[in-house]
Amino acid sequence: MAESVEAKLTIKDFQSDQDVRWCPGCGDYSILAQIQRVFPEFTHKRENYVAVSGIGCSSRFPYYMDVYGLHGIHGRAPAIASGVKLANPALDVWVATGDGDGLSIGGNHMIHMLRRNVDIKVLLFNNQIYGLTKGQFSPTSQLGQITKSTPAGVIDPPFIPVSLALGAGATLVARTMDRDPKHLQEIVRRVEKHHGSSFVEIYQNCTVFNDGAFFQYTEKETRDDNVVYLEHGKPLVFGKNKEKGVHLNGFTPEVVDITTGTYSVSDLLVHNEQDSTLAFILANMIHNPALPRPMGVFLAQDRTTFEDAMQGQIAKARAKRGQGDLQKLLDGEESWTIS
Amino acid sequence: MAESVEAKLTIKDFQSDQDVRWCPGCGDYSILAQIQRVFPEFTHKRENYVAVSGIGCSSRFPYYMDVYGLHGIHGRAPAIASGVKLANPALDVWVATGDGDGLSIGGNHMIHMLRRNVDIKVLLFNNQIYGLTKGQFSPTSQLGQITKSTPAGVIDPPFIPVSLALGAGATLVARTMDRDPKHLQEIVRRVEKHHGSSFVEIYQNCTVFNDGAFFQYTEKETRDDNVVYLEHGKPLVFGKNKEKGVHLNGFTPEVVDITTGTYSVSDLLVHNEQDSTLAFILANMIHNPALPRPMGVFLAQDRTTFEDAMQGQIAKARAKRGQGDLQKLLDGEESWTIS
Amino acid sequence: MAKSVETLDEVTIRFAGDSGDGMQLTGTQFTNTVAALGADLSTLPDYPAEIRAPAGTTYGVSGFQIKFGSTDILTPGDACDVLVAMNPAALVTNVKLLRDGGTIIVNEDAFTDKNLKLANLHSNPLDDGTVAKFLVHRVAISKLTASALDDLNLSTKFVDKTKNFFALGLMYWMYNRPIDQSVKFIREKFSSKDPQVAEANLRVLKAGYNYGDTTEVFTTRYDVRPAQLPPGKYRNIMGNVATALGLVAAAKKSGLELFLGSYPITPASDILHELSKLKEFGVKTFQAEDEIAAVCSAIGASYAGALAATTTSGPGLALKTEALGLAVMLELPLVVINVQRGGPSTGLPTKTEQSDLLQAILGRNGEAPLCVLSASTPADCFHAAYEAARIAVKFMTPVICLTDGYLGNGAEPWRVPRVSELKPIPVSFAKNPQGFQPYSRDPVTLARPWAIPGTPGLEHRIGGLEKDHVTGNISYDPDNHDLMVKTRAEKIERIADDIPLQKVEGDAQGDLLVVGWGSTYGAIKSAVDSARARRRSVSHAHISYLSPFPKNLGEVLRNFKHVLVPEINNGQLIRLLRAKYLVPAVGFNVVKGLPLRAEEIEHAINEILGGKNG
Amino acid sequence: MAKSVETLDEVTIRFAGDSGDGMQLTGTQFTNTVAALGADLSTLPDYPAEIRAPAGTTYGVSGFQIKFGSTDILTPGDACDVLVAMNPAALVTNVKLLRDGGTIIVNEDAFTDKNLKLANLHSNPLDDGTVAKFLVHRVAISKLTASALDDLNLSTKFVDKTKNFFALGLMYWMYNRPIDQSVKFIREKFSSKDPQVAEANLRVLKAGYNYGDTTEVFTTRYDVRPAQLPPGKYRNIMGNVATALGLVAAAKKSGLELFLGSYPITPASDILHELSKLKEFGVKTFQAEDEIAAVCSAIGASYAGALAATTTSGPGLALKTEALGLAVMLELPLVVINVQRGGPSTGLPTKTEQSDLLQAILGRNGEAPLCVLSASTPADCFHAAYEAARIAVKFMTPVICLTDGYLGNGAEPWRVPRVSELKPIPVSFAKNPQGFQPYSRDPVTLARPWAIPGTPGLEHRIGGLEKDHVTGNISYDPDNHDLMVKTRAEKIERIADDIPLQKVEGDAQGDLLVVGWGSTYGAIKSAVDSARARRRSVSHAHISYLSPFPKNLGEVLRNFKHVLVPEINNGQLIRLLRAKYLVPAVGFNVVKGLPLRAEEIEHAINEILGGKNG
Ligand SMILES: Cc1ncc(C[n+]2csc(CCOP(=O)(O)OP(=O)(O)O)c2C)c(N)n1
Ligand SMILES: Cc1ncc(C[n+]2csc(CCOP(=O)(O)OP(=O)(O)O)c2C)c(N)n1
Ligand code: SF4
Ligand code: SF4
Ligand SMILES: [Mg+2]
Ligand SMILES: [Mg+2]
């Protein structure tokens, strides 16, 4: 039923008629905008996109995309999305979720979906807070953070979402930020290409309940010194003038200056997207505040997707036993006739 | 209320009056026996032990221990145990769970408990199958495994429980086996000492639905060649005659022969329980069938426990504001009197 | 030696032994043979929650009961005529189920001191009066089995495992049934894998049969004639299998792909197992990480255009509560099969009960009405599942289909329908973007359009927040909410226009109407038939459609002076009837994890009608 | 200029503006001042589900209504006397709530083309007839605010944020209230952090007050005298705060530590917030990863000897379903607070509803009876939570306490009880190993002993499988199950011996009894009072104890010819009443996410009694 003349899609085609209802200045606007900007580049027809979400500010995302959308219940988007994808593997399924939705109540569905490698692209809007319920801490909130439910400070050590996804066996794990539109776009392009589960942590500013949580990484003035961009096959260089790099001492990353002559670019850690140990080392850099925060693709591996394996078993059964004869099935193997 | 004369506890003190109802030959018997054997060595009074479980064959464990026990609902033991421990931090709280109970339906509670570092000792009886429901696959079942619910073979890649626990930020992660009583005992002793969440994966043979799943690691004939025992500060040596070792090539572990002269013990990877990167490398050895399976403590780190932090906040508040005057609280800050 | 043959109308046999003794297999084999010869029948497996509790203990006893006959067999029998007991534990735990004067066949070799102790017995029940009221045949089953296999050089353990076939052979002889079908079964099951096992089992089966034939202990054989069943093709079927087939049939008839999102739980898992075998039918089974993911995956699949189902039992249904509310809001078709078991909480996982009815109908946050059906017999599970799918798709609504442990594991002969006889299930996905509105409604059914991803021009968003009654956009408007709450309720009410009126078995009016639902069908019908035979003015209405009720139900109830509602719960249907129709119905509630017995229902009937009991 | 002062018995004011305009703060300030001067009052905040929807839109409008008076104030008012509207969106969405002839005070500066467009208006409602029926005061609030801050050199954005204090000041003037309390509030809240903010807000507050005093537009001030409240110490209290205090009080009185396992959800989160502040009381708050973990942690804490509670709203209660069944089986005390909101599913999260009643009572797998209470007014939440804890501990049972969004966020003056007046909550943990049996029962309450870990000699195991009725060991015995199912039900029934009989307000018999529960108390009472004033034979029974019902309820109902049951749901209490007492009660059900209005209830009363409406 493909229409014969396909007009090229534009950003407008992905903007729904619903008023966007996030708070003024919320980082969610940028994330939405980058996705609407990048989607027209992809090859899918508009009707084949499905956006699934749970509950939270971030989970309002589907309403604003003019594609098929399902705003589910809190934490369950990965499970709902799995059903969508398994029922119709031709669809391009995206999940929008928050740090609470995706890692607190929905943590189990998330890790199981990643383990199974269902081809679903997860965008986790991490603002280190519960936005929609007005400011309680989330599993990514920082130790000591004062929130509505922790007037004396958070005492739960946070998850490192990237580590958790790696531990669960995810095949593509990445991190980016609301306030770096170009990088965000690049990551979105990248996950669209990945065949398998993708998990993208997006640092997102909640202007109302956790303003500035990521400013040291996202703002022009401080970004260059605090962020290192990961590129496959490239050394980890950063700094305003690309003067610094990450060197590996045993398993321990360190910042080195590559302008003083002691270290040069060739001493630096070279990123390899396929190395899961390296990915874990990069994920753990968060524990040392002296290290820059890695952005980009931590890990990207190829593995059979769950839906391909499922279709494969069906195809195999059909090759062996035909399409299935209902009457024969009902009659069963041991029947008798009364006349 | 401590009784004045404390008789030394014996194994009998930990055997309840309930008939043990596992299948003949089930690996659960050994696990139970080792624990009953080791508990008398510990310093707690018997009344201070609490065993909490979910649902599954393994989750019947509390009934057989003559301590306080709560046989909960499927998957929720870590959450129930957290409540027990937070309400009374003086208790020594153990969780018995299965690969289905603890990693399928209960995966989320598990990772959150580990992240928080509540001082609870988790024993995960991993038999790579659902025993109690008669043989469906679990999240640790192997790809291709034929089970009641996968007549054409499992298509979900399994979790590596150790990796998942590491990714969640656990502070003690270990692996042992039902059929190595001494090692099992040693690990139980070790986690008893740990102040924080402990996660112990125990390879357990389900004689009825997955017999022999771990025999290459557990049986005398093959164990030495297929298992490497981890000891802090010691090189990874294994083999019938201690002739082999694990050497690290970059991040990649390899088996080397230390008898031919090419490699010696000093070339081998030396275990360091405190190194989380190393722990992850060891956990991932599972992917390469040529490598031996590590048993022992993968990681052991010290971090404030959740209950200590909670008690600390209460103590701090009391130091500042006293014990709390209920009448004052009810009266509130803006009240008026009508007479 | 010449043996006489007596003809019986019906007989109830119970096989009981250790979990490891293969009693379920024995019972099933016997059932299949009996069924194929045209008897009507009903079975009740009764196994412990433990997988394989230590041998010899009372809690490790596994039982299988079958009633069969040339008459209309409605229940697996209140009391047994024959008990086959493989060890002391099996004897003492089951003897109370035998009618006075009934027959016991025991494996006397198993009455060792060790086994008596394991069964917590201080004396041998064969000698201490326990079995005085019965006709006891002590058979040295273990020894006879061993000698049949003497020359094969097998381990004692192995030999012991075959002894159930001895009992089976003996029963075949006793009930004048050929062993052929079991011979075929043994050959097919074991010959290729392990010829020695096949050989041993066959020998023992025959030894049992021949033992009956030659020994002097048994002088009479019994014959049960074929039942007068309507013509057609028949098979013996368990409820869980029938449920699975009902779903597959609905998928085929509707032209949809079947998607099952499930999480294993006793006694529902077999539906998942059955469906996972049917890959050539394009059936997709997804064993999720838990029940929440199971139902959510089904909701997603339904959104994407599959015939989506989820199967579970009580605790699992509890976990699906929130997501079912979402399905109600989304107005997507969804079939939820709940195989009820003993509750509350983990309860009695392997036992039967009818205590999830109110949860199914009323147990959700907010006003979340949906359709609830039930199955009355094992074979009826097919129809109930099929009907659930039909209504789900037609009315764009979740439908909960209640069966229970007894129905799921019980079996009976089923007249297999021709595919062409099955009610059509027409489905038309929305296609036309012109004027498309996600929450516009069919004027008759009030169903909204099913517009699936992949359809050009129908891109739309739906979710769990209240929606505008036309566009489906989020709406916080007070009047719209009131309208939507009432419209969702009205849509479910309209299903009553699409289902049969309530039937009454017996006269349409009289002194007493016994109202039931679900698996008590056979027991109630037996009780009512028997009371009617004694000229009582009593009729039976069995409700399959529980939400909404059939339109004539109020009228039906008001035609009787009294209404009695037997249920295996503490009074659930009765609450709904009293609330809706204000009839002073009284309940009969026995909650033992077992099917109700016809006899006790009849007793309750007599109590109301003032007649003599006993 | 001289202004006259008029005395009013009661008045209803509604503040409405953008989410960012601080209307909730304005309303709360006004409320506190009015309360402290001894008026009776009732408030209703009404805010959108979006955190801060784009300024100027209709869905971003946030409202706060207060009714106060010298009379007994029962509801926040059906219709408002005064509407303060800060922009066009606020005006048009709220004007329908104003009584004919009511007063509107608008910020006329906000009626710009841009704002009209944002509110989707094609003409200016101030000019197009929309407000023709009302007395409209156009006040240049923005400009007046700006000029008050002229010399401070503040950003326009900042200045704009203070304008709500202008409105507040003006209303203080108009209702003859001193500004002192708000002055104190501003000083305490802002002075140390940001003195400039404090200064600006104070100036604007005064400017508003003075504007009323000096301008010629307002000629009359109104005086509302203190209400005739019983003597005592009073404070103004919101329902969620009262709930939190009830739990803390119960913990102190019982000598137990309070443990709260919770997961944030609107509109219940404030209870968690309140309790998390009270660490010096030894209160432990645990924000779990989800609702299941929340309730399970509370079950664990209860097992360990804490007074354990969990707080949530509808979707969260749905998720707790399975675990509540476990709590029923374990027979441990547990308080579940459910702050109901609009359903089903995510529904209308910030709106109020009474639609979780049947879920609370009946929505679990198996027969899982527990105790259910409700609160009738914001202050009554204290009593309801306290009572829930008392019953939970006394009967060793989970208790669900139902409040709702309106109660949780609404406020009223509360006569603060003296701690010594509170009912004692005696707790005695089991200590004596002699003859200890985990499931032995108190002969009166049927409660089992509470034997907590750490007690020597009482080591025992409990769980969700059916248990022997004495030892608590796993039991699959059929008779034991029947006994336990019935004993658990009986235990809950016995709570009826421990609670007050049902009171009737009005005559004990007559033509019509209006029966309600929960937050409709005020509206029903107003309606009934008003009908009685017109000599109708109508009384009011408001049920706080919903499971079990008070023992005399059947009698109470049967003393009236008609029974009317108004509920903010599709008919839930009414089902229970009809099922239990077979009374032909009729419902009045408006499900708009809003409190019922007294007027519409009175209308329904008149319909039944055949009187004139209107
Ligand atoms: C079952 C259930 N529990 C709780 C809630 C309340 N709730 C809605 S969103 C949310 C958390 C939102 O946090 P996050 O996922 O980080 O999203 P954000 O708003 O920060 O984007 C919570 C607790 C709910 N809607 N449903
Ligand atoms: C809510 C719920 N869902 C499902 C079940 C059924 N169930 C009981 S145990 C179990 C899995 C057991 O597997 P595992 O945890 O690996 O334990 P094992 O029996 O293998 O020791 C399942 C699915 C249940 N009891 N409750
Ligand atoms: S509350 Fe925070 S996350 Fe939510 S819309 Fe507002 S700024 Fe964004
Ligand atoms: S089924 Fe397996 S795990 Fe369960 S008791 Fe039997 S052998 Fe052990
Ligand atoms: Mg967030
Ligand atoms: Mg297992």
PDB file of N, CA and C in Angstrom, chain A residues 18 47-48 62 66-69 71 83 86 109 116 311 313 318 321-323 327 330-331 334-336 338, chain C residues 35 181 231-232 234-235 279-280 282 284 289 297 303 416-419 454-455 458-464 473:
ATOM      1  N   GLN A  18      -0.348  19.247  19.352  1.00  0.00           N
ATOM      2  CA  GLN A  18      -0.543  19.497  20.783  1.00  0.00           C
ATOM      3  C   GLN A  18       0.393  20.578  21.298  1.00  0.00           C
ATOM      4  N   GLU A  47       4.526   6.757   9.410  1.00  0.00           N
ATOM      5  CA  GLU A  47       3.566   5.893  10.101  1.00  0.00           C
ATOM      6  C   GLU A  47       4.228   4.684  10.760  1.00  0.00           C
ATOM      7  N   ASN A  48       5.511   4.505  10.492  1.00  0.00           N
ATOM      8  CA  ASN A  48       6.167   3.357  11.096  1.00  0.00           C
ATOM      9  C   ASN A  48       6.934   3.686  12.380  1.00  0.00           C
ATOM     10  N   PRO A  62       5.818  11.598  23.724  1.00  0.00           N
ATOM     11  CA  PRO A  62       5.057  11.110  22.564  1.00  0.00           C
ATOM     12  C   PRO A  62       3.975  12.070  22.083  1.00  0.00           C
ATOM     13  N   ASP A  66       4.526  13.870  15.992  1.00  0.00           N
ATOM     14  CA  ASP A  66       3.392  13.454  15.169  1.00  0.00           C
ATOM     15  C   ASP A  66       3.647  12.081  14.543  1.00  0.00           C
ATOM     16  N   VAL A  67       3.792  11.115  15.429  1.00  0.00           N
ATOM     17  CA  VAL A  67       3.914   9.723  14.999  1.00  0.00           C
ATOM     18  C   VAL A  67       2.945   8.932  15.876  1.00  0.00           C
ATOM     19  N   TYR A  68       2.933   7.638  15.746  1.00  0.00           N
ATOM     20  CA  TYR A  68       2.123   6.849  16.669  1.00  0.00           C
ATOM     21  C   TYR A  68       2.729   6.942  18.059  1.00  0.00           C
ATOM     22  N   GLY A  69       1.885   7.054  19.057  1.00  0.00           N
ATOM     23  CA  GLY A  69       2.427   7.232  20.402  1.00  0.00           C
ATOM     24  C   GLY A  69       1.588   6.562  21.460  1.00  0.00           C
ATOM     25  N   HIS A  71       1.384   6.698  25.607  1.00  0.00           N
ATOM     26  CA  HIS A  71       1.791   7.240  26.909  1.00  0.00           C
ATOM     27  C   HIS A  71       1.288   6.246  27.947  1.00  0.00           C
ATOM     28  N   GLY A  83       6.251  -5.284  23.430  1.00  0.00           N
ATOM     29  CA  GLY A  83       5.070  -5.869  22.796  1.00  0.00           C
ATOM     30  C   GLY A  83       4.826  -5.283  21.419  1.00  0.00           C
ATOM     31  N   LEU A  86       7.617  -6.654  19.048  1.00  0.00           N
ATOM     32  CA  LEU A  86       7.502  -8.084  18.750  1.00  0.00           C
ATOM     33  C   LEU A  86       6.290  -8.353  17.862  1.00  0.00           C
ATOM     34  N   HIS A 109      12.196  -3.686  33.982  1.00  0.00           N
ATOM     35  CA  HIS A 109      11.840  -3.836  32.569  1.00  0.00           C
ATOM     36  C   HIS A 109      12.986  -3.348  31.696  1.00  0.00           C
ATOM     37  N   ARG A 116      17.668  -8.704  26.525  1.00  0.00           N
ATOM     38  CA  ARG A 116      17.086  -9.438  25.395  1.00  0.00           C
ATOM     39  C   ARG A 116      17.525  -8.878  24.053  1.00  0.00           C
ATOM     40  N   GLN A 311      11.239 -14.362  15.205  1.00  0.00           N
ATOM     41  CA  GLN A 311      10.761 -14.604  13.841  1.00  0.00           C
ATOM     42  C   GLN A 311      11.445 -15.829  13.244  1.00  0.00           C
ATOM     43  N   GLN A 313      12.463 -18.505  14.787  1.00  0.00           N
ATOM     44  CA  GLN A 313      11.873 -19.762  15.272  1.00  0.00           C
ATOM     45  C   GLN A 313      10.544 -20.047  14.568  1.00  0.00           C
ATOM     46  N   ARG A 318       7.654 -23.229  10.546  1.00  0.00           N
ATOM     47  CA  ARG A 318       6.824 -23.287   9.336  1.00  0.00           C
ATOM     48  C   ARG A 318       7.498 -24.069   8.240  1.00  0.00           C
ATOM     49  N   ARG A 321       6.872 -27.610   9.530  1.00  0.00           N
ATOM     50  CA  ARG A 321       5.540 -28.140   9.768  1.00  0.00           C
ATOM     51  C   ARG A 321       4.444 -27.424   8.993  1.00  0.00           C
ATOM     52  N   GLY A 322       4.818 -26.548   8.087  1.00  0.00           N
ATOM     53  CA  GLY A 322       3.802 -25.820   7.321  1.00  0.00           C
ATOM     54  C   GLY A 322       3.209 -24.688   8.130  1.00  0.00           C
ATOM     55  N   GLN A 323       2.096 -24.134   7.621  1.00  0.00           N
ATOM     56  CA  GLN A 323       1.550 -22.920   8.221  1.00  0.00           C
ATOM     57  C   GLN A 323       0.652 -23.187   9.421  1.00  0.00           C
ATOM     58  N   GLN A 327      -7.872 -26.953  11.999  1.00  0.00           N
ATOM     59  CA  GLN A 327      -8.765 -28.081  12.269  1.00  0.00           C
ATOM     60  C   GLN A 327      -7.986 -29.281  12.818  1.00  0.00           C
ATOM     61  N   LEU A 330      -7.146 -28.657  16.407  1.00  0.00           N
ATOM     62  CA  LEU A 330      -8.286 -28.847  17.305  1.00  0.00           C
ATOM     63  C   LEU A 330      -8.592 -30.336  17.469  1.00  0.00           C
ATOM     64  N   ASP A 331      -8.566 -31.049  16.383  1.00  0.00           N
ATOM     65  CA  ASP A 331      -8.890 -32.472  16.453  1.00  0.00           C
ATOM     66  C   ASP A 331      -7.903 -33.233  17.337  1.00  0.00           C
ATOM     67  N   GLU A 334      -5.367 -37.794  19.388  1.00  0.00           N
ATOM     68  CA  GLU A 334      -6.159 -38.973  19.728  1.00  0.00           C
ATOM     69  C   GLU A 334      -7.628 -38.602  19.775  1.00  0.00           C
ATOM     70  N   SER A 335      -8.303 -38.741  18.686  1.00  0.00           N
ATOM     71  CA  SER A 335      -9.724 -38.409  18.702  1.00  0.00           C
ATOM     72  C   SER A 335     -10.521 -39.616  18.227  1.00  0.00           C
ATOM     73  N   TRP A 336     -11.812 -39.580  18.458  1.00  0.00           N
ATOM     74  CA  TRP A 336     -12.682 -40.664  18.028  1.00  0.00           C
ATOM     75  C   TRP A 336     -13.988 -40.069  17.564  1.00  0.00           C
ATOM     76  N   ILE A 338     -18.133 -40.253  17.123  1.00  0.00           N
ATOM     77  CA  ILE A 338     -19.413 -40.855  17.519  1.00  0.00           C
ATOM     78  C   ILE A 338     -20.423 -40.470  16.458  1.00  0.00           C
TER      79      ILE A 338
ATOM     80  N   ALA C  35     -11.696 -42.608  27.425  1.00  0.00           N
ATOM     81  CA  ALA C  35     -12.352 -41.604  26.584  1.00  0.00           C
ATOM     82  C   ALA C  35     -12.516 -42.113  25.167  1.00  0.00           C
ATOM     83  N   GLN C 181      -3.787 -48.538  23.491  1.00  0.00           N
ATOM     84  CA  GLN C 181      -3.468 -47.119  23.376  1.00  0.00           C
ATOM     85  C   GLN C 181      -2.250 -46.765  24.220  1.00  0.00           C
ATOM     86  N   PRO C 231     -23.475 -36.927  18.170  1.00  0.00           N
ATOM     87  CA  PRO C 231     -22.495 -37.364  17.179  1.00  0.00           C
ATOM     88  C   PRO C 231     -21.437 -36.292  16.929  1.00  0.00           C
ATOM     89  N   GLY C 232     -20.277 -36.734  16.536  1.00  0.00           N
ATOM     90  CA  GLY C 232     -19.223 -35.782  16.230  1.00  0.00           C
ATOM     91  C   GLY C 232     -17.867 -36.386  16.487  1.00  0.00           C
ATOM     92  N   TYR C 234     -14.618 -36.512  18.663  1.00  0.00           N
ATOM     93  CA  TYR C 234     -14.338 -36.245  20.069  1.00  0.00           C
ATOM     94  C   TYR C 234     -12.865 -36.393  20.381  1.00  0.00           C
ATOM     95  N   ARG C 235     -12.432 -35.648  21.367  1.00  0.00           N
ATOM     96  CA  ARG C 235     -11.126 -35.907  21.962  1.00  0.00           C
ATOM     97  C   ARG C 235     -11.248 -35.626  23.444  1.00  0.00           C
ATOM     98  N   LYS C 279       4.442 -22.529  17.061  1.00  0.00           N
ATOM     99  CA  LYS C 279       5.084 -21.472  16.286  1.00  0.00           C
ATOM    100  C   LYS C 279       4.632 -21.464  14.828  1.00  0.00           C
ATOM    101  N   GLU C 280       4.324 -22.630  14.276  1.00  0.00           N
ATOM    102  CA  GLU C 280       3.918 -22.643  12.867  1.00  0.00           C
ATOM    103  C   GLU C 280       2.595 -21.918  12.663  1.00  0.00           C
ATOM    104  N   GLY C 282       2.195 -19.090  13.805  1.00  0.00           N
ATOM    105  CA  GLY C 282       2.566 -17.688  13.938  1.00  0.00           C
ATOM    106  C   GLY C 282       2.330 -17.161  15.343  1.00  0.00           C
ATOM    107  N   LYS C 284       3.137 -15.965  18.829  1.00  0.00           N
ATOM    108  CA  LYS C 284       4.326 -15.437  19.502  1.00  0.00           C
ATOM    109  C   LYS C 284       4.118 -15.518  20.998  1.00  0.00           C
ATOM    110  N   GLU C 289       9.526 -10.802  32.207  1.00  0.00           N
ATOM    111  CA  GLU C 289      10.251 -10.848  33.481  1.00  0.00           C
ATOM    112  C   GLU C 289       9.311 -10.899  34.671  1.00  0.00           C
ATOM    113  N   SER C 297       3.352  -5.981  27.772  1.00  0.00           N
ATOM    114  CA  SER C 297       3.768  -6.369  26.425  1.00  0.00           C
ATOM    115  C   SER C 297       2.534  -6.706  25.595  1.00  0.00           C
ATOM    116  N   TYR C 303      -1.911  -2.775  20.715  1.00  0.00           N
ATOM    117  CA  TYR C 303      -1.817  -1.472  20.049  1.00  0.00           C
ATOM    118  C   TYR C 303      -1.273  -1.655  18.630  1.00  0.00           C
ATOM    119  N   VAL C 416     -15.182 -31.903  19.232  1.00  0.00           N
ATOM    120  CA  VAL C 416     -14.339 -30.881  18.601  1.00  0.00           C
ATOM    121  C   VAL C 416     -15.142 -30.138  17.538  1.00  0.00           C
ATOM    122  N   PRO C 417     -15.226 -28.840  17.641  1.00  0.00           N
ATOM    123  CA  PRO C 417     -16.009 -28.091  16.642  1.00  0.00           C
ATOM    124  C   PRO C 417     -15.282 -28.080  15.295  1.00  0.00           C
ATOM    125  N   ARG C 418     -16.079 -27.987  14.231  1.00  0.00           N
ATOM    126  CA  ARG C 418     -15.482 -27.745  12.910  1.00  0.00           C
ATOM    127  C   ARG C 418     -15.135 -26.261  12.863  1.00  0.00           C
ATOM    128  N   VAL C 419     -14.016 -25.949  12.264  1.00  0.00           N
ATOM    129  CA  VAL C 419     -13.583 -24.554  12.194  1.00  0.00           C
ATOM    130  C   VAL C 419     -14.666 -23.683  11.573  1.00  0.00           C
ATOM    131  N   GLY C 454       1.750   1.936  11.485  1.00  0.00           N
ATOM    132  CA  GLY C 454       2.019   1.441  10.149  1.00  0.00           C
ATOM    133  C   GLY C 454       0.946   1.900   9.179  1.00  0.00           C
ATOM    134  N   THR C 455      -0.171   2.442   9.706  1.00  0.00           N
ATOM    135  CA  THR C 455      -1.239   2.924   8.832  1.00  0.00           C
ATOM    136  C   THR C 455      -0.994   4.405   8.509  1.00  0.00           C
ATOM    137  N   LEU C 458      -2.916   7.969  10.037  1.00  0.00           N
ATOM    138  CA  LEU C 458      -3.688   7.822  11.281  1.00  0.00           C
ATOM    139  C   LEU C 458      -2.821   8.007  12.519  1.00  0.00           C
ATOM    140  N   GLU C 459      -1.622   8.576  12.354  1.00  0.00           N
ATOM    141  CA  GLU C 459      -0.749   8.782  13.509  1.00  0.00           C
ATOM    142  C   GLU C 459      -1.531   9.478  14.623  1.00  0.00           C
ATOM    143  N   HIS C 460      -1.499   8.899  15.798  1.00  0.00           N
ATOM    144  CA  HIS C 460      -2.211   9.496  16.928  1.00  0.00           C
ATOM    145  C   HIS C 460      -1.577   9.017  18.219  1.00  0.00           C
ATOM    146  N   ARG C 461      -1.913   9.670  19.306  1.00  0.00           N
ATOM    147  CA  ARG C 461      -1.328   9.355  20.603  1.00  0.00           C
ATOM    148  C   ARG C 461      -2.431   9.021  21.591  1.00  0.00           C
ATOM    149  N   ILE C 462      -2.232   7.947  22.327  1.00  0.00           N
ATOM    150  CA  ILE C 462      -3.186   7.616  23.375  1.00  0.00           C
ATOM    151  C   ILE C 462      -2.429   7.331  24.665  1.00  0.00           C
ATOM    152  N   GLY C 463      -3.122   7.362  25.772  1.00  0.00           N
ATOM    153  CA  GLY C 463      -2.440   7.153  27.046  1.00  0.00           C
ATOM    154  C   GLY C 463      -3.399   7.014  28.199  1.00  0.00           C
ATOM    155  N   GLY C 464      -2.856   6.932  29.389  1.00  0.00           N
ATOM    156  CA  GLY C 464      -3.643   6.650  30.574  1.00  0.00           C
ATOM    157  C   GLY C 464      -4.297   7.851  31.229  1.00  0.00           C
ATOM    158  N   ASN C 473      -7.313  13.413  22.809  1.00  0.00           N
ATOM    159  CA  ASN C 473      -6.275  14.239  23.429  1.00  0.00           C
ATOM    160  C   ASN C 473      -6.503  14.296  24.935  1.00  0.00           C
TER     161      ASN C 473
END
